mmCIF file of C-alpha atoms in Angstrom:
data_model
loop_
_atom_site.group_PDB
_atom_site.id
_atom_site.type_symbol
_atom_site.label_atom_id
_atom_site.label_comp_id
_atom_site.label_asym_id
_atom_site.label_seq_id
_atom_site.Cartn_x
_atom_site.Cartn_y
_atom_site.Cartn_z
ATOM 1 C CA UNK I 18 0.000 0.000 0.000
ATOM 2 C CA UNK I 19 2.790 1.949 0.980
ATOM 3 C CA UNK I 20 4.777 1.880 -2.469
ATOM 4 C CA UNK I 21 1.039 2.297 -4.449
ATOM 5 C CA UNK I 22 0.604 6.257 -2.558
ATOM 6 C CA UNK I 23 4.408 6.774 -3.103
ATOM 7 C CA UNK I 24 4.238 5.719 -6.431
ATOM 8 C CA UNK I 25 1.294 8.003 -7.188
ATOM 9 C CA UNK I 26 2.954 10.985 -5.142
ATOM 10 C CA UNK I 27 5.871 11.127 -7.308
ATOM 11 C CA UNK I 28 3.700 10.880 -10.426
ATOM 12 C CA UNK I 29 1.651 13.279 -9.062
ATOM 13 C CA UNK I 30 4.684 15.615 -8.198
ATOM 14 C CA UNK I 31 6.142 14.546 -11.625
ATOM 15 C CA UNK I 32 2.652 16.394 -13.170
ATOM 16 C CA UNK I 33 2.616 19.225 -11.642
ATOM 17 C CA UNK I 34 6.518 19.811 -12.217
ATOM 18 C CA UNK I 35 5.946 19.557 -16.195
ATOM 19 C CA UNK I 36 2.819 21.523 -16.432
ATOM 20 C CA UNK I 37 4.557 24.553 -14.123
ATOM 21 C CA UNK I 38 7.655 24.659 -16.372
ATOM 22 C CA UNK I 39 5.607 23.997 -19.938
ATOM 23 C CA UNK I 40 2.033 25.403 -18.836
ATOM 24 C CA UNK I 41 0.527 29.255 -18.807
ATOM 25 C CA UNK I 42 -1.614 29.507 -15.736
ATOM 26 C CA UNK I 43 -4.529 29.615 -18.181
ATOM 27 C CA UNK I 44 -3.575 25.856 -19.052
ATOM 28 C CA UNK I 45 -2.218 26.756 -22.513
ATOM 29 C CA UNK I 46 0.780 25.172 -23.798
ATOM 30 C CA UNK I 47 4.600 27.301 -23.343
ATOM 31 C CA UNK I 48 5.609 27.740 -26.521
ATOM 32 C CA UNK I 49 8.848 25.677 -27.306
ATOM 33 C CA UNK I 50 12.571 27.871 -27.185
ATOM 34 C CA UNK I 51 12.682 27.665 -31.114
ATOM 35 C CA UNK I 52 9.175 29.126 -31.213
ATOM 36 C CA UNK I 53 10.132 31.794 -29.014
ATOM 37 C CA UNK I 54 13.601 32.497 -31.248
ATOM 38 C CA UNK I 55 11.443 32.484 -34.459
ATOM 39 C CA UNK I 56 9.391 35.162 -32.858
ATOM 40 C CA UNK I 57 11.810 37.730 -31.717
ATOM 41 C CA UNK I 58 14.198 37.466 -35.191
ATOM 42 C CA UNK I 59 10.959 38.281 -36.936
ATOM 43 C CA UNK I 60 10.334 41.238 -34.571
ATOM 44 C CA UNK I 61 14.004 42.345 -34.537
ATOM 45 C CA UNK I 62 14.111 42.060 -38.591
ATOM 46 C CA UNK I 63 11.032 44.384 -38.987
ATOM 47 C CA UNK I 64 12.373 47.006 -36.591
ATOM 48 C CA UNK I 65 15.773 46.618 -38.867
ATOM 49 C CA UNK I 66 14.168 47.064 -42.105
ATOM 50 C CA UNK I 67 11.483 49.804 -41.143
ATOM 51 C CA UNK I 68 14.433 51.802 -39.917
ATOM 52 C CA UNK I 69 17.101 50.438 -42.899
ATOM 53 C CA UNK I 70 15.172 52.880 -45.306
ATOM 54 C CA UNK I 71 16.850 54.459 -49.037
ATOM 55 C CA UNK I 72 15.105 57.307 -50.983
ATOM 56 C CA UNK I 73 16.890 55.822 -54.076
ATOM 57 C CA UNK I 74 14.503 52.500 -53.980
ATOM 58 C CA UNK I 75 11.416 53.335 -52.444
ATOM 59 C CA UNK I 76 9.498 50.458 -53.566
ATOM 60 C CA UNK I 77 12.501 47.844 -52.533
ATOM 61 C CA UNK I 78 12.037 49.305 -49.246
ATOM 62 C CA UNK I 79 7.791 48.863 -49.162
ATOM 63 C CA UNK I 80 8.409 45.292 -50.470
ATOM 64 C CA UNK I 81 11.079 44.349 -47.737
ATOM 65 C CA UNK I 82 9.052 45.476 -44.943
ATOM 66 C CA UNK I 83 5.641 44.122 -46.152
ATOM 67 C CA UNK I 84 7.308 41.260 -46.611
ATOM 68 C CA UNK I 85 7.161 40.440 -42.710
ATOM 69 C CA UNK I 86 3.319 41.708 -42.653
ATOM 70 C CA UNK I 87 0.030 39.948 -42.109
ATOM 71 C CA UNK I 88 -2.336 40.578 -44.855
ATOM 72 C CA UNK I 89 -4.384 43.088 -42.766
ATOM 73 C CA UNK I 90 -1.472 44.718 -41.728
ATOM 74 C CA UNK I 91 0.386 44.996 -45.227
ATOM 75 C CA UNK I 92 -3.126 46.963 -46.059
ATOM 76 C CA UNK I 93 -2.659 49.561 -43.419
ATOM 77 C CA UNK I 94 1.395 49.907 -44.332
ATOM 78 C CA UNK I 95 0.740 50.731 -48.150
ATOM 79 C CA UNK I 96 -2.024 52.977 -46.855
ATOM 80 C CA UNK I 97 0.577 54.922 -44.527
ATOM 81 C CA UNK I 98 3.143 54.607 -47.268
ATOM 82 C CA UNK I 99 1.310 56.056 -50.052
ATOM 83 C CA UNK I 100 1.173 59.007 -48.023
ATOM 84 C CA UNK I 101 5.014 58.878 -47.028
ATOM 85 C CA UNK I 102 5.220 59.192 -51.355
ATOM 86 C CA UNK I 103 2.854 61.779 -51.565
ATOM 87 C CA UNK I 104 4.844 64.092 -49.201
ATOM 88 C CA UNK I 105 7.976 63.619 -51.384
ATOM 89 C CA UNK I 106 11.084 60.641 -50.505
ATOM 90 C CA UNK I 107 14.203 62.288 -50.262
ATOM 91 C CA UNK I 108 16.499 60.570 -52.589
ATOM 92 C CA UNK I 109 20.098 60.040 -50.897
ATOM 93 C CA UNK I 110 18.639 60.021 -47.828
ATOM 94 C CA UNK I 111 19.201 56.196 -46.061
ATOM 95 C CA UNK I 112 18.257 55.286 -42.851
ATOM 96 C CA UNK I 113 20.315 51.989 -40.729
ATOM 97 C CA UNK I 114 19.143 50.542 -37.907
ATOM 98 C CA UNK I 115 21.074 48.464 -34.720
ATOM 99 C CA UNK I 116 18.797 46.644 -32.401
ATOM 100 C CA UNK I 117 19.889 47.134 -28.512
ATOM 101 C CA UNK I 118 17.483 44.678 -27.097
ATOM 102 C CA UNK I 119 14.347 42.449 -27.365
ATOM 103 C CA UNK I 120 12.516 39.988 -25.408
ATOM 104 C CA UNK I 121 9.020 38.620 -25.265
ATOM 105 C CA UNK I 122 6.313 39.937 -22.640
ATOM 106 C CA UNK I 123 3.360 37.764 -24.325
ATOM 107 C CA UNK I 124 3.456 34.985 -26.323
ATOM 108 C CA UNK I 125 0.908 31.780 -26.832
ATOM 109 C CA UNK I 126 0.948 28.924 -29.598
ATOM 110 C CA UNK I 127 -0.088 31.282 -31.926
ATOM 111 C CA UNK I 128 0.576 34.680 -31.579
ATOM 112 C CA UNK I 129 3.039 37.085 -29.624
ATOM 113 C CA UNK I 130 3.840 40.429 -28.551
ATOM 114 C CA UNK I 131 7.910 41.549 -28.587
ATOM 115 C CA UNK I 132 9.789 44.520 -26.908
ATOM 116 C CA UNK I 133 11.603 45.753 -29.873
ATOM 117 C CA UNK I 134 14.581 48.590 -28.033
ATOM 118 C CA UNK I 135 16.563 50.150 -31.436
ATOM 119 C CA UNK I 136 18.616 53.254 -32.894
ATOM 120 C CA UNK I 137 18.189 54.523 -36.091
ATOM 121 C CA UNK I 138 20.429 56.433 -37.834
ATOM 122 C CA UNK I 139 19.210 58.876 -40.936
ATOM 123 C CA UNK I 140 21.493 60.155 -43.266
ATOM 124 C CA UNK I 141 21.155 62.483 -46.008
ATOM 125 C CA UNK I 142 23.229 65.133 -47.729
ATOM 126 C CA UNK I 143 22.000 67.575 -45.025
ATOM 127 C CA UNK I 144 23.562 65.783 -42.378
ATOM 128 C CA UNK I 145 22.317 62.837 -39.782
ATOM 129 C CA UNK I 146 20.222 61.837 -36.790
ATOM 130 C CA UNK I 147 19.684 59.536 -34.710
ATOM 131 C CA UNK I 148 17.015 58.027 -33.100
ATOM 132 C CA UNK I 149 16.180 55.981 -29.781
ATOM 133 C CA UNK I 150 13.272 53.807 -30.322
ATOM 134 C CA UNK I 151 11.338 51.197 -28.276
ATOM 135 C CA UNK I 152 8.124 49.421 -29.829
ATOM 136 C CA UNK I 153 5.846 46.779 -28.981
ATOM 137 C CA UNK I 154 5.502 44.656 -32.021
ATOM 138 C CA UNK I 155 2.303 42.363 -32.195
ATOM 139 C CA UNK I 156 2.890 39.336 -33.993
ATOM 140 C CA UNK I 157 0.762 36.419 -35.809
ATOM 141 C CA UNK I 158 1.905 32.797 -36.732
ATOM 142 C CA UNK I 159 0.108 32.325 -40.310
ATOM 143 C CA UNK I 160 0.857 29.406 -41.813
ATOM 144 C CA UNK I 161 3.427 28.357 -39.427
ATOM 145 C CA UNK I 162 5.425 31.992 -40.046
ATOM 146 C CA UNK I 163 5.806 34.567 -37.370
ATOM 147 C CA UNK I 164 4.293 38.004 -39.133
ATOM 148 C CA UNK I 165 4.092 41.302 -37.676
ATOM 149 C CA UNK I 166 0.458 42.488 -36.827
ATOM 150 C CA UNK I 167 0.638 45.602 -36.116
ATOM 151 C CA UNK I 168 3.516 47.934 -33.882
ATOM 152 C CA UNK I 169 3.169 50.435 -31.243
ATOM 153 C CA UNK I 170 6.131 53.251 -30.626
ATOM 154 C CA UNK I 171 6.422 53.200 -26.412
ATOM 155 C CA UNK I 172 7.162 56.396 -24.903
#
């Protein structure tokens, strides 16, 4: 009798280990290390190329960045874009970015939010500037591909 409760206090014990380290509170399934990796290049990379502009090749620039868009998303970019044209692109003016830092603060089997900390650095033949960004990046798996969903500066 003895060996029957240990038996089922280690299994039990064995349970609750697994489902504390791969578990959400909510019950929903930790996304595996390689998810999680997938998910903050993608973030990082759209931070890189929004900032990684050149006023000589505006539309290799739209295509690079919608690239890494959901299809609502891409929709709302060549909306805001169109109007970035309208206004006039500088042409020698380029734009590089560096990212400082990242990390996830939400993240399920199927979508995730990333803390996106980057420079950017504009030059033109006026002169240059840098930036200091931070964004929250909202991201969608579609068909098994981390895209960004949408991105929010943070003050």
């Amino acid at each position: 009798m003895i060996i029957v409760l240990t038996v089922i206090l280690v299994a039990g014990a064995a349970v609750l280990t697994y489902r504390s380290f791969n578990v959400t509170s909510s019950g929903v399934p930790v996304p595996s290390e390689d998810e999680q990796h997938k998910a903050v290049a993608t973030a990082e990379q759209f931070a890189l190329r929004v900032d990684g502009f050149n006023g000589d090749d505006p539309e290799a620039y739209r295509k690079s960045v919608t690239s890494l868009l959901t299809t609502k998303y891409k929709a709302d970019f060549d909306k805001q874009f169109e109007q970035i044209q309208k206004l006039g692109i500088q042409k020698g003016q380029k734009g590089q970015g560096t990212v400082l830092a990242s990390g996830i603060t939400d993240m399920d089997a199927d979508s995730a939010t990333v803390l996106v900390v980057h420079d950017n650095t504009v030059t033109s033949s006026t002169g240059s500037g840098k930036q200091h960004s931070r964004w929250t990046i909202e991201l969608d798996k579609v068909g098994g591909r981390w895209l960004v969903d949408d991105f929010t500066p943070v003050s």
